[in-house]
XYZ file of C-alpha atoms in Angstrom:
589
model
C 0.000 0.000 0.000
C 1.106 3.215 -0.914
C -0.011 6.618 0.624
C -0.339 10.043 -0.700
C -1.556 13.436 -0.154
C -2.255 16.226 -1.839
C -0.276 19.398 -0.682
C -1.025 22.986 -2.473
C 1.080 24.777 -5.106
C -0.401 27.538 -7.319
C -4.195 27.025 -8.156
C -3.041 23.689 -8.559
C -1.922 20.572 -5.947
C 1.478 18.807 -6.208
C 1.334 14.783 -4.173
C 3.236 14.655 -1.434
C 4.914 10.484 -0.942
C 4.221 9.391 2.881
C 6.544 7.006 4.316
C 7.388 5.393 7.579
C 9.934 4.579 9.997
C 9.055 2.831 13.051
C 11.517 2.305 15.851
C 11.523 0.207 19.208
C 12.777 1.396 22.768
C 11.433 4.697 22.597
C 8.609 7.035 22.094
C 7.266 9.935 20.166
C 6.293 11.345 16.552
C 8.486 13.085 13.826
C 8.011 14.533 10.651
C 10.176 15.347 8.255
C 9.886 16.995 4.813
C 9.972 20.526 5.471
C 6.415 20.315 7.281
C 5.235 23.797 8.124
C 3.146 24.836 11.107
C -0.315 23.583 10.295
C 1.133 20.437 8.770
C 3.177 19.844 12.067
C -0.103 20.602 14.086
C -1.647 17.935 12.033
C 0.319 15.177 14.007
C -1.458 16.125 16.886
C -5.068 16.174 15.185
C -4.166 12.555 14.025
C -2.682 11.304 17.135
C -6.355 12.887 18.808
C -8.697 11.396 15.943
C -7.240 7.957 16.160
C -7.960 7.975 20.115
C -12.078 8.209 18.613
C -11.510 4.890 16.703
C -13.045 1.689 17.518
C -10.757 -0.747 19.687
C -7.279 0.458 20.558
C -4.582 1.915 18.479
C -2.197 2.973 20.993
C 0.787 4.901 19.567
C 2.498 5.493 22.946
C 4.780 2.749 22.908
C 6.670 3.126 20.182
C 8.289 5.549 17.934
C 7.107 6.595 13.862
C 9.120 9.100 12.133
C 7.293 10.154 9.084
C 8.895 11.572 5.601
C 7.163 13.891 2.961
C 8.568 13.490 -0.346
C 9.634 15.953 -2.110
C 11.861 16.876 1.026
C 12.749 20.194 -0.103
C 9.544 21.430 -0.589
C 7.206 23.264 2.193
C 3.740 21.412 2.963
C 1.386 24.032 3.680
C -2.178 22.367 3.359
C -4.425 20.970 6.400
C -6.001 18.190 4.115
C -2.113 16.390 4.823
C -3.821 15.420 8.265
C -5.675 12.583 6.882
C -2.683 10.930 5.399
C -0.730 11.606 8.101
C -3.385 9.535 10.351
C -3.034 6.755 8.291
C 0.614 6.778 7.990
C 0.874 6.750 11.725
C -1.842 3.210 11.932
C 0.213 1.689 9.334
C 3.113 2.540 11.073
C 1.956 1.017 14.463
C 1.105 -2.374 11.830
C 4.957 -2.571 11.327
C 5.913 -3.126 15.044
C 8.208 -6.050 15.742
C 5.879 -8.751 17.136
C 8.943 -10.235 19.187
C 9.673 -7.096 20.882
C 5.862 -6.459 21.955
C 6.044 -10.505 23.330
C 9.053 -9.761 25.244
C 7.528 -6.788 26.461
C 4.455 -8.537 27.493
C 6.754 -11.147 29.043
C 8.507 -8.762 31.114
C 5.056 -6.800 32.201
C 3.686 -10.297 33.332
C 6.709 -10.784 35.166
C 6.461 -7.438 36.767
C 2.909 -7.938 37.895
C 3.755 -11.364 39.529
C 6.546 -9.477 41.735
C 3.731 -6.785 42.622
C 1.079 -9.716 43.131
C 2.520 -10.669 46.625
C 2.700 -6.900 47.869
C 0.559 -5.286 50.174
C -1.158 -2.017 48.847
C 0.239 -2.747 45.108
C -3.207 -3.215 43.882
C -3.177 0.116 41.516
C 0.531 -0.741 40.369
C -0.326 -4.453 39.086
C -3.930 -3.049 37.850
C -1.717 -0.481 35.543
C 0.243 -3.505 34.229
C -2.257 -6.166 33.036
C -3.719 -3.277 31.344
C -0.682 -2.616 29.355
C -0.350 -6.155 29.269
C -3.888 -5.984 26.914
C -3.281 -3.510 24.781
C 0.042 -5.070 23.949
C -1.401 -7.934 22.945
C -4.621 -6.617 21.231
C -2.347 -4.952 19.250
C -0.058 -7.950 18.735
C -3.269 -9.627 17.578
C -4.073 -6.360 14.975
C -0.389 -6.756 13.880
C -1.189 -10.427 13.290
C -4.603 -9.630 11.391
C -3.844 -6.826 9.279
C -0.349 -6.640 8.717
C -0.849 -9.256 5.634
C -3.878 -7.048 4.457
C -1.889 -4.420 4.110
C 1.264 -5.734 2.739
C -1.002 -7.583 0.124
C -2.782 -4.170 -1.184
C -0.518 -2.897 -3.814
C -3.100 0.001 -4.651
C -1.911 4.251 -4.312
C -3.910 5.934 -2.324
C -4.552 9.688 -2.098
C -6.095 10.713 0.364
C -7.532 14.126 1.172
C -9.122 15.857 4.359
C -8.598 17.751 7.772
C -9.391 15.955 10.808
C -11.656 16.543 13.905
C -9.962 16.443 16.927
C -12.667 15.468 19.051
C -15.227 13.182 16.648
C -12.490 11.575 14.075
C -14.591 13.196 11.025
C -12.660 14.172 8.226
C -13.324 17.387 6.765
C -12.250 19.394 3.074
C -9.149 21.539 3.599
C -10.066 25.371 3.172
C -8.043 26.230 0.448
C -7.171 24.709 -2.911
C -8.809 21.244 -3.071
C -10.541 22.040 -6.501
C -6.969 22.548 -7.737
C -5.842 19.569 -5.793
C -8.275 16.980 -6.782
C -7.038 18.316 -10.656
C -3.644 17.629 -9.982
C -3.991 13.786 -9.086
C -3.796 11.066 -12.077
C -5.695 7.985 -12.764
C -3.589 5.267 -11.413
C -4.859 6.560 -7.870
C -7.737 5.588 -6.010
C -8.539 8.694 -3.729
C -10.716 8.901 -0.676
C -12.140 12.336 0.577
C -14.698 14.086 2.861
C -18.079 13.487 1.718
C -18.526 17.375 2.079
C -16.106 16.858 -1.325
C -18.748 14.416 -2.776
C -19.691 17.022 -5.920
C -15.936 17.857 -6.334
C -14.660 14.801 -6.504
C -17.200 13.658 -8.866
C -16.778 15.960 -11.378
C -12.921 15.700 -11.400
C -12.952 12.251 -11.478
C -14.753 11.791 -14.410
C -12.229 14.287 -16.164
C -8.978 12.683 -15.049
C -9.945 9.241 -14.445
C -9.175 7.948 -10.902
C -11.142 6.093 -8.933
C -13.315 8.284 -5.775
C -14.568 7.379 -3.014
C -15.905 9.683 0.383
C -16.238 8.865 4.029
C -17.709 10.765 6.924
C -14.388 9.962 9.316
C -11.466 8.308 9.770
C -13.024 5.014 11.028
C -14.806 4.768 7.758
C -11.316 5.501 5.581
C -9.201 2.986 8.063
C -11.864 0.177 7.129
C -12.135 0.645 3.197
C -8.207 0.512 3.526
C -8.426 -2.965 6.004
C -11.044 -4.282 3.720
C -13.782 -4.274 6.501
C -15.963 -1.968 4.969
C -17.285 -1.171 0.988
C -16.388 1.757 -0.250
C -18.952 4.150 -0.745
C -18.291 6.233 -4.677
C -18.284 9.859 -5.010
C -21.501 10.823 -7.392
C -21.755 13.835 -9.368
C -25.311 14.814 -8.790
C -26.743 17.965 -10.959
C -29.640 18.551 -8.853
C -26.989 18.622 -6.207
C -24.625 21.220 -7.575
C -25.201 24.760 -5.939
C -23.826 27.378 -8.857
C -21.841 29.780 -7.760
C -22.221 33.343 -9.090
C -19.244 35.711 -9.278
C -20.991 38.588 -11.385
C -23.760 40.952 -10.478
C -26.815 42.097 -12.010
C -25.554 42.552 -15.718
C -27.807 45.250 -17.936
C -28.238 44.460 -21.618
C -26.505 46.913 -24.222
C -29.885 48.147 -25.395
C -30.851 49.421 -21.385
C -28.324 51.779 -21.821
C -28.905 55.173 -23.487
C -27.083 56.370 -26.152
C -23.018 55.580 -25.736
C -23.294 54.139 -29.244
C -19.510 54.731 -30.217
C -18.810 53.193 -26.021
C -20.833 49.851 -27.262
C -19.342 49.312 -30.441
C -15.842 49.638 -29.026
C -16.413 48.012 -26.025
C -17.912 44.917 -28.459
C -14.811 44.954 -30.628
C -12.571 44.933 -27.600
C -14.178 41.711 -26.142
C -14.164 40.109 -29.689
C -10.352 40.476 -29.539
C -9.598 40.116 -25.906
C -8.772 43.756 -25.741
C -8.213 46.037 -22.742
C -10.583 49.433 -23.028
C -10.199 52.608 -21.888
C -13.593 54.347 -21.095
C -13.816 58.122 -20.001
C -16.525 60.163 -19.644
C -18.187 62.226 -16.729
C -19.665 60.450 -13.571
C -23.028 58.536 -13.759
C -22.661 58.334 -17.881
C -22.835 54.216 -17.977
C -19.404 53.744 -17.717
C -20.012 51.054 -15.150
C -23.119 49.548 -16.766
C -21.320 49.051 -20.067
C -18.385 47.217 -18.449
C -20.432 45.089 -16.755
C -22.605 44.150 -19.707
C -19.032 43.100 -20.989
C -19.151 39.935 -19.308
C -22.568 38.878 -21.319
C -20.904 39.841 -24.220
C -18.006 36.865 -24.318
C -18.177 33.793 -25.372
C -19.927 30.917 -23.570
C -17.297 29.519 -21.022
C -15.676 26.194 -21.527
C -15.078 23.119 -19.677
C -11.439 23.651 -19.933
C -12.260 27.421 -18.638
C -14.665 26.272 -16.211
C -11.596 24.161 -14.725
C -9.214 27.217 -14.413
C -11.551 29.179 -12.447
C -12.846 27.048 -9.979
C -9.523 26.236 -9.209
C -8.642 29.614 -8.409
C -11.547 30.399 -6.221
C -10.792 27.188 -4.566
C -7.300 27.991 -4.060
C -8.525 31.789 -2.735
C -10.618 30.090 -0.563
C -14.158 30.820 -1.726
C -15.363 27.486 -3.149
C -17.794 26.054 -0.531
C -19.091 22.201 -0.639
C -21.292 21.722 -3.233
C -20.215 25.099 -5.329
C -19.136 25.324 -8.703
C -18.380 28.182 -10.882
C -20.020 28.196 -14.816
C -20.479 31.994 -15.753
C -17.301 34.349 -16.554
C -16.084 36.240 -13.375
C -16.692 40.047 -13.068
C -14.126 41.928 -10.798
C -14.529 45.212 -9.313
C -11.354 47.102 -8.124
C -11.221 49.446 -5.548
C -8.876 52.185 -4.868
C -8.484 50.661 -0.734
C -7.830 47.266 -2.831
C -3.557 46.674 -1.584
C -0.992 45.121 -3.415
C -1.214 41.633 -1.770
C -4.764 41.626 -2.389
C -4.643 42.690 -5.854
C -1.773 40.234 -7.098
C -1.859 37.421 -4.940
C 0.295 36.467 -1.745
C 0.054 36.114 1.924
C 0.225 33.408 4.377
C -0.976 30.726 3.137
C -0.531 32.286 -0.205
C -3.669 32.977 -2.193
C -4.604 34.549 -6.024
C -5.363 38.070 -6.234
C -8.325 40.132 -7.649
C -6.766 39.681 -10.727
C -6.742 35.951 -11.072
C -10.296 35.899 -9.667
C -11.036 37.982 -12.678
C -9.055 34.891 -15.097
C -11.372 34.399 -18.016
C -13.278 37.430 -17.537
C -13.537 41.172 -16.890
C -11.233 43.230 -14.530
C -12.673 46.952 -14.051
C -10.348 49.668 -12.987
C -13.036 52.336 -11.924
C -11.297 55.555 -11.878
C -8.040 54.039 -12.851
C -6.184 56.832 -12.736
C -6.820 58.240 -9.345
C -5.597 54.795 -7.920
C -1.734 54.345 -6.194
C 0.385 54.406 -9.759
C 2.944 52.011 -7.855
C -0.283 49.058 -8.361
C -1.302 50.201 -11.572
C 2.659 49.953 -12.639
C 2.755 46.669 -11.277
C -0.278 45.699 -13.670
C 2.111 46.404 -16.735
C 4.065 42.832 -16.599
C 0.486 40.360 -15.811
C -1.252 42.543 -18.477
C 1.774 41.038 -20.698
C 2.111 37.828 -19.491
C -1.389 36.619 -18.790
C 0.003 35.660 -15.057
C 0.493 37.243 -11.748
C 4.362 35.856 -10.051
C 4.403 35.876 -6.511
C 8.242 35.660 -5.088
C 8.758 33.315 -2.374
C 12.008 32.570 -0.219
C 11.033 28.948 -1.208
C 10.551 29.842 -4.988
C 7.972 31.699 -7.148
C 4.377 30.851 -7.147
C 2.142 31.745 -10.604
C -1.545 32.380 -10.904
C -3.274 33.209 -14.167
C -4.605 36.139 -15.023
C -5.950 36.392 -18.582
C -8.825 38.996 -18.610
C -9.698 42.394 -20.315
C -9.013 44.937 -18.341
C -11.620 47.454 -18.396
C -10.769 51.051 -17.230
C -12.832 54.211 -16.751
C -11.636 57.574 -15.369
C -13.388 61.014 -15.956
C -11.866 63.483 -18.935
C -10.566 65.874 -16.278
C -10.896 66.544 -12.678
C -14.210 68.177 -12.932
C -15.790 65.588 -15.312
C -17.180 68.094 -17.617
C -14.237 68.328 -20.677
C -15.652 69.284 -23.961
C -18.912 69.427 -22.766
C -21.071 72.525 -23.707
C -24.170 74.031 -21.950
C -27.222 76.211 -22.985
C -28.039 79.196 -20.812
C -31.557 79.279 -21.425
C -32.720 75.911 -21.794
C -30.119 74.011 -20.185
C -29.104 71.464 -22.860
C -25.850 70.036 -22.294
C -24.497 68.967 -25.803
C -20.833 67.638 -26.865
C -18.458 69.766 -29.777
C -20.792 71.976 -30.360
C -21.206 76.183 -30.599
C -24.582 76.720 -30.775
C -28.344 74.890 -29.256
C -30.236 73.233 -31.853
C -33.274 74.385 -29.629
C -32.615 78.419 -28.909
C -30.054 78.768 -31.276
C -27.811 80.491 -28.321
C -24.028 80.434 -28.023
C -23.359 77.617 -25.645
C -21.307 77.858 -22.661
C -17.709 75.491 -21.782
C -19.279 73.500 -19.203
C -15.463 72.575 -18.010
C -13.913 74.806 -15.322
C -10.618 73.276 -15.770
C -7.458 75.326 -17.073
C -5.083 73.427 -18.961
C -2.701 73.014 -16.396
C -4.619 70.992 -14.255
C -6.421 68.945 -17.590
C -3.069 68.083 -17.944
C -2.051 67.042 -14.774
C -5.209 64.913 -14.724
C -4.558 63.157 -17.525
C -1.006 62.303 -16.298
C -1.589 60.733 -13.398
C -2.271 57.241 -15.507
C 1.574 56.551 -16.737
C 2.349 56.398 -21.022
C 3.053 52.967 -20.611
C -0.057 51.906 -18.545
C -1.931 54.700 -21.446
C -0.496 52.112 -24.195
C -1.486 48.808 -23.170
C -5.222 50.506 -22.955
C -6.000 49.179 -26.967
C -8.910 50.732 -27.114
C -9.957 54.242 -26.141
C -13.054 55.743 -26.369
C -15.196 59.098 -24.825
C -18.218 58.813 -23.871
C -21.252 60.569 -22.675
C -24.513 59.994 -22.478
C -25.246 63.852 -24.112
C -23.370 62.838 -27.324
C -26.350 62.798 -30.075
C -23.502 61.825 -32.592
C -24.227 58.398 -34.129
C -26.941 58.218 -31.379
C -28.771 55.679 -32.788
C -26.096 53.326 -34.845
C -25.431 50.639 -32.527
C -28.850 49.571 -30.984
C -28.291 46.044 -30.823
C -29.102 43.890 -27.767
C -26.648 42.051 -26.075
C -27.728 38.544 -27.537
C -27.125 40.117 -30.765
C -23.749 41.183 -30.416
C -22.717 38.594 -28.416
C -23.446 36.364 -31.450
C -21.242 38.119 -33.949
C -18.409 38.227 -31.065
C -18.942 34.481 -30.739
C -18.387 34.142 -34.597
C -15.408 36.150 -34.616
C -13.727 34.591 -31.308
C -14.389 30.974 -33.851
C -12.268 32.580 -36.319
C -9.284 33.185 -34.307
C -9.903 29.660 -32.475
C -9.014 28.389 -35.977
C -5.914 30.699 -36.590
C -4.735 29.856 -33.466
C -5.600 26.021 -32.934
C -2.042 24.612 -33.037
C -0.684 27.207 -30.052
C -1.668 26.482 -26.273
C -1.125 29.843 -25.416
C -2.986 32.090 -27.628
C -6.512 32.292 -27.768
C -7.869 35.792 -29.057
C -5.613 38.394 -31.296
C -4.890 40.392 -28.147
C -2.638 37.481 -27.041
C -0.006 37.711 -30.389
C 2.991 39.521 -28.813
C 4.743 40.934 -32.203
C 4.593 41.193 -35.405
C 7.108 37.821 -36.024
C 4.460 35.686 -33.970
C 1.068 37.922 -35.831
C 3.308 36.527 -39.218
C 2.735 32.867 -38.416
C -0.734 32.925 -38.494
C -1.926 35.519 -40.785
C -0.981 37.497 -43.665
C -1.806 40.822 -44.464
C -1.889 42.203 -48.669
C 0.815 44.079 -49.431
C -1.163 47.810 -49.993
C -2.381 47.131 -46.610
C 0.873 46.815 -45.011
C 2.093 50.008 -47.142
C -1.366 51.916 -45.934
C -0.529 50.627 -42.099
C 3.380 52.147 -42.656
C 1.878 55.013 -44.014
C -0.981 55.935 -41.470
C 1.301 55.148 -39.012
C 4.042 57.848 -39.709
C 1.452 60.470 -40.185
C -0.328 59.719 -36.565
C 3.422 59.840 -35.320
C 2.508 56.508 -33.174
C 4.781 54.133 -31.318
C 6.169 50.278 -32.270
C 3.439 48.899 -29.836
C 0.471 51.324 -30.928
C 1.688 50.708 -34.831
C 1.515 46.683 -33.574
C -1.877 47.091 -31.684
C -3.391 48.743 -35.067
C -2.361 45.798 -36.252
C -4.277 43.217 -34.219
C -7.572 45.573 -33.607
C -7.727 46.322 -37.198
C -7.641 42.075 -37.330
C -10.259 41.623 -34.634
C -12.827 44.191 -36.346
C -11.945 42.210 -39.813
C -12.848 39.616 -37.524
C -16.270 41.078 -36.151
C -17.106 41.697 -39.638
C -16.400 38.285 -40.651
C -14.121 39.506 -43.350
C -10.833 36.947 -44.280
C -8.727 39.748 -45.204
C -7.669 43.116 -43.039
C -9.326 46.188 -45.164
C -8.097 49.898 -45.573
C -11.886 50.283 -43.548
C -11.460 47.851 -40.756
C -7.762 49.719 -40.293
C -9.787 53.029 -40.390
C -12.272 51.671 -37.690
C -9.391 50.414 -35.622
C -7.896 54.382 -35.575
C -11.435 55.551 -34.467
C -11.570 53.170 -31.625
C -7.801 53.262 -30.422
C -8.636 57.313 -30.194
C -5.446 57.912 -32.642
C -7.112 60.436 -34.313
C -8.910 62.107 -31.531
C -7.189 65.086 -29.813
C -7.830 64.230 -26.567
C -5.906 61.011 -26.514
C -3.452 62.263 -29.299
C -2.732 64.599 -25.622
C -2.848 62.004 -23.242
């Protein structure tokens, strides 16, 4: 028999080999294997939960040093307490049955010397109760050892213990990820808390399931004195857990035509969006909606994310995630909380957010050292927390929605009628009383500017898309009235397209994942006059490398969300629109 448990690493688990040393002439419990503090503890919770099990496993008279394997690596996960409780009753079946007979010899011998005493009642009571649980566990040695020996299977085994009932119990953090990391040569026991869990990842990777209420019940499947009872994925049973709030449809909010289509192309392409406009404009609404608007989530996706939330700690029995997360950052949100870390450490806001939508309200009014420390995950699709022991890595592939208003009074470019009140955008005169209208903005350029540069030019370029909006902008009012189902279709269609382009690379799954031009090459090709028309628009907007590259791949993705097979001179001319290139405002920025 072999035993294994399941220690944390990541969002993921990594087995941990349990082996024993048992040792004559003295007493006591190690563990080796770089066991940290709640592991250690969990020595104690076994030694306690064996005391609830039927008949008598007494561990006090001899000595079990236990070894994780991997040595070098620190065990950080209470669901190790359940192997270790095994590891110490298979350890008390390896006992040397001569030693406990000459033991039992010399206790009998003692108690004859103490039989002839006066007042030695208590001393020679003491012994010939020693003198049974020696040899009830002489007879256990005799009865199980074989058992044991003879049952070649691996186990896994996964749960916390009860210190004062024996029941077994699902470790707080990480056993969606752990459960995922196990193969299917193992058979693998677990709370039956774990019972919907289990299931599910079972029938993915293969192994063999079962649960049990305690340790009695695991200690008897393993003996052979009891039938397993197998883990059953239940529907009716499953309690869905949802990580997004009420989401609006795009056609419940007003106007922000030129917001919605951008907003649409961005999660066609797995871009991040920029969103400004004054306060209370739908800015929030419209990122929200964003979640409705991405493709239905796969079982590979639904995977990733429970195992995060598991590993953060916020996967309950019974729970499972199917709907694309939507994150809301706030500005008291700190570092550790943001990217991940702590003790035990945990994913961040922005791996909660993996497969889904991140929003930055007010991004620029946030601490810039955070929102410079979003420049490398934004890149990398993964938070890396550093450790003393190594590095730990969560994912973090989302689109990273941010708003901010235009300026510090909200009001930029934004005209007012004296007499009726009207507020209109780029505009001189009300349609209504024909009056001159008056700059609604109190802000001198001075402080527009030093607005505007609180967000950093790097953190401004990886925002793809850009786009002003306001719910007084009668421009184009009425040329994106599409519901949500609508547009979520076409994005569908499009995401299918670059599913196909990008089939044969595990890393890539929407254009905004190509990295340069040499990897964008590999996949698609782009006419010659449109290369010479992307050179040549590019010089005259004066843009960067990265913003010539990001043309590039959001001129792609609206090809895309047109279903068109080749990049146009128009979907190029739609992709300067959105990125803002041409407007002054961001031209400023």
């Amino acid at each position: 028999m072999q035993i294994y448990g399941v220690d944390t690493e990541g969002i993921g688990g990594v087995l941990i080999r349990f082996s024993a040393v048992v040792e004559a002439n003295t007493k006591g419990i190690s563990i080796l294997g770089l066991a940290q503090r709640v592991v250690a503890e969990g020595c104690e919770r076994a030694v306690k939960a064996i005391g609830q099990l039927d008949g008598n496993w007494d561990l006090s008279n001899f000595r079990i040093t236990i070894h994780l394997s991997p040595a070098e690596t620190p065990k950080h996960s209470a669901g190790l307490d359940l192997p270790i409780a095994i590891t110490l009753l298979v350890g008390s079946l390896l006992q040397d049955e001569d030693k406990i007979e000459a033991c039992i010899s010399e206790f009998r011998h003692e108690a004859e010397k103490e039989s002839g005493k006066k007042g030695s009642n208590d001393s020679r009571s003491l012994l010939l109760k020693k003198i049974d649980e020696l040899s009830d566990q002489k007879d256990k040695i005799a009865r199980y050892r074989k058992r044991i020996k003879e049952n070649t299977n691996k186990y896994c085994l996964i749960g916390t213990l009860d210190i004062a009932t024996g029941d077994i119990e699902p470790p707080r953090y990480g056993m969606f990820g752990m459960l995922s990391s196990i193969g299917k040569d193992y058979t693998v026991i677990v709370p039956e808390q774990s019972d919907i869990h289990a299931g599910l990842v079972s029938k993915v990777k293969g192994f063999t399931a079962y649960k049990a209420a305690n340790l009695n019940e695991v200690w008897s499947i393993l003996l052979g004195e009891a039938q397993p009872r197998t883990v059953d994925y239940v529907k009716s049973k499953v309690i869905r857990k949802e990580i997004a709030n009420y989401v609006p449809d795009l056609q419940a909010i007003n106007g922000a035509a030129r917001a919605k289509e951008a907003m649409s192309i961005a999660v066609a392409g797995g871009h991040n969006i920029l969103l400004v406009g004054p306060s209370g404009q739908g800015k929030s609404m419209l990122s929200s909606a964003a979640t409705k608007l991405l493709p239905d989530i796969t079982s590979g996706e639904i995977f990733e994310i429970n195992k995060i939330y598991s590993a953060k700690g916020q996967l309950l029995e019974n729970e499972i995630i199917t709907s694309r997360p939507y994150i809301e950052v706030s500005q008291a949100t700190t570092e550790a909380a943001l990217f991940g870390g702590g003790v035990p450490p945990v994913p961040g806001e922005i791996s909660l957010a993996h497969r889904g939508v991140l929003l930055f309200d007010e991004v620029n009014l946030f601490k810039k050292d955070i929102i410079e420390r979003l420049r490398t995950p934004l890149e990398e699709r993964k938070s890396i927390i550093q450790r003393v022991a190594g590095r730990i890595e969560y994912p973090c592939s989302f689109i990273m929605i941010a708003t901010m208003n235009p300026c510090k009074c909200g009001w930029f470019n934004h005209f007012q009628c004296p007499q009726c009140g009207t507020i209109l955008i780029n505009k001189e005169e009300c349609d209504k009383c024909r009056t001159k209208l008056a700059h609604k903005c109190k802000c001198n350029k001075t402080e527009l500017k030093s607005y505007k540069d609180k967000l950093s030019n790097p953190m401004k370029d990886r925002m793809d898309l850009k786009v002003l909006l306001s719910s007084h902008d009668n421009r184009n009012q009425n040329k994106f009235d599409f519901s949500t189902k609508t547009v979520q279709k076409q994005i569908a269609a499009a995401r299918e397209i670059q599913n196909e382009r990008y089939k044969n690379e595990n890393n890539i799954f929407c254009n905004a994942d190509i990295r340069d031009n040499h990897q964008y090459e590999k996949f698609d090709h782009i006419d010659t006059d449109i290369k010479v028309y992307l050179n040549n628009i590019s010089n005259k907007l004066d843009i960067t490398p990265r913003q010539k590259m990001r043309l590039q791949l959001i001129s792609r993705t609206v090809a895309d969300f047109l279903q068109s097979e080749k990049v146009r001179q128009e979907d190029v001319r739609k992709a300067i629109f959105l990125m803002g290139l041409d407007n002054e405002y961001f031209r400023q920025f």
